[in-house]
Phi, psi and omega in degrees: 000142184263009182298325179303324181297318182300320181288342181272343185285139176235089181298147179227160170244149184201163170243121184295131180299320183281350181212064182296336179288344179289348178080188183287135179238168180230145180181212182225152176279126182301321180299318180290317180295327180297329178288334181272309181222087185302328182288353178272352182244136179230148177262135175288168179265010179291174186294332178263001179053058180303136177272136178234149181256134173283090186296328179292330175294314178297317179300317180299317179293320179295322177295319178299317178299316180297321178296318178297318179294323177296321176297318179295319180298316179298318179296319178294324177298317179296314179298317180297318179297318179296319178295320178300317179296319179296315180296316179299317180296317180294319178297319179298318178295320179296315179298319179296316178298319179297320177297317179297316179297319178299318178295318179296319179293319180295331180278351181289143183300327182274355184297333180293333181276347186241134175258105185283348183266355184254137176272357183267003183303316181295323179292321180294319181292331179287329182287334184281000000 
């Protein structure tokens, strides 16, 4: 898995010294990337031996990471849907049980004397 690679990257913004009119660019420092994946960095044959990054190699690894993340997202979506169904089923059973209990209480002979929807029942019994 290439996820480890993603955590090692440190994106930077820069203005190229040789092309300041080109504006701000984004990328990676070859020296830093070389410590993570040395085969992704190559030295030019110029006099200062400029380091260059094989960007398509980096792109390929980034695409692999994105594909892995998409698989994880799909798996989480399936799991979430299953959990939603479980919660809905349990909620439906609870609501059904509450309705049954409410009907049973309403059918009790003493139910006519008690108002189950009022919070003032205790206060009324104290006044009598």
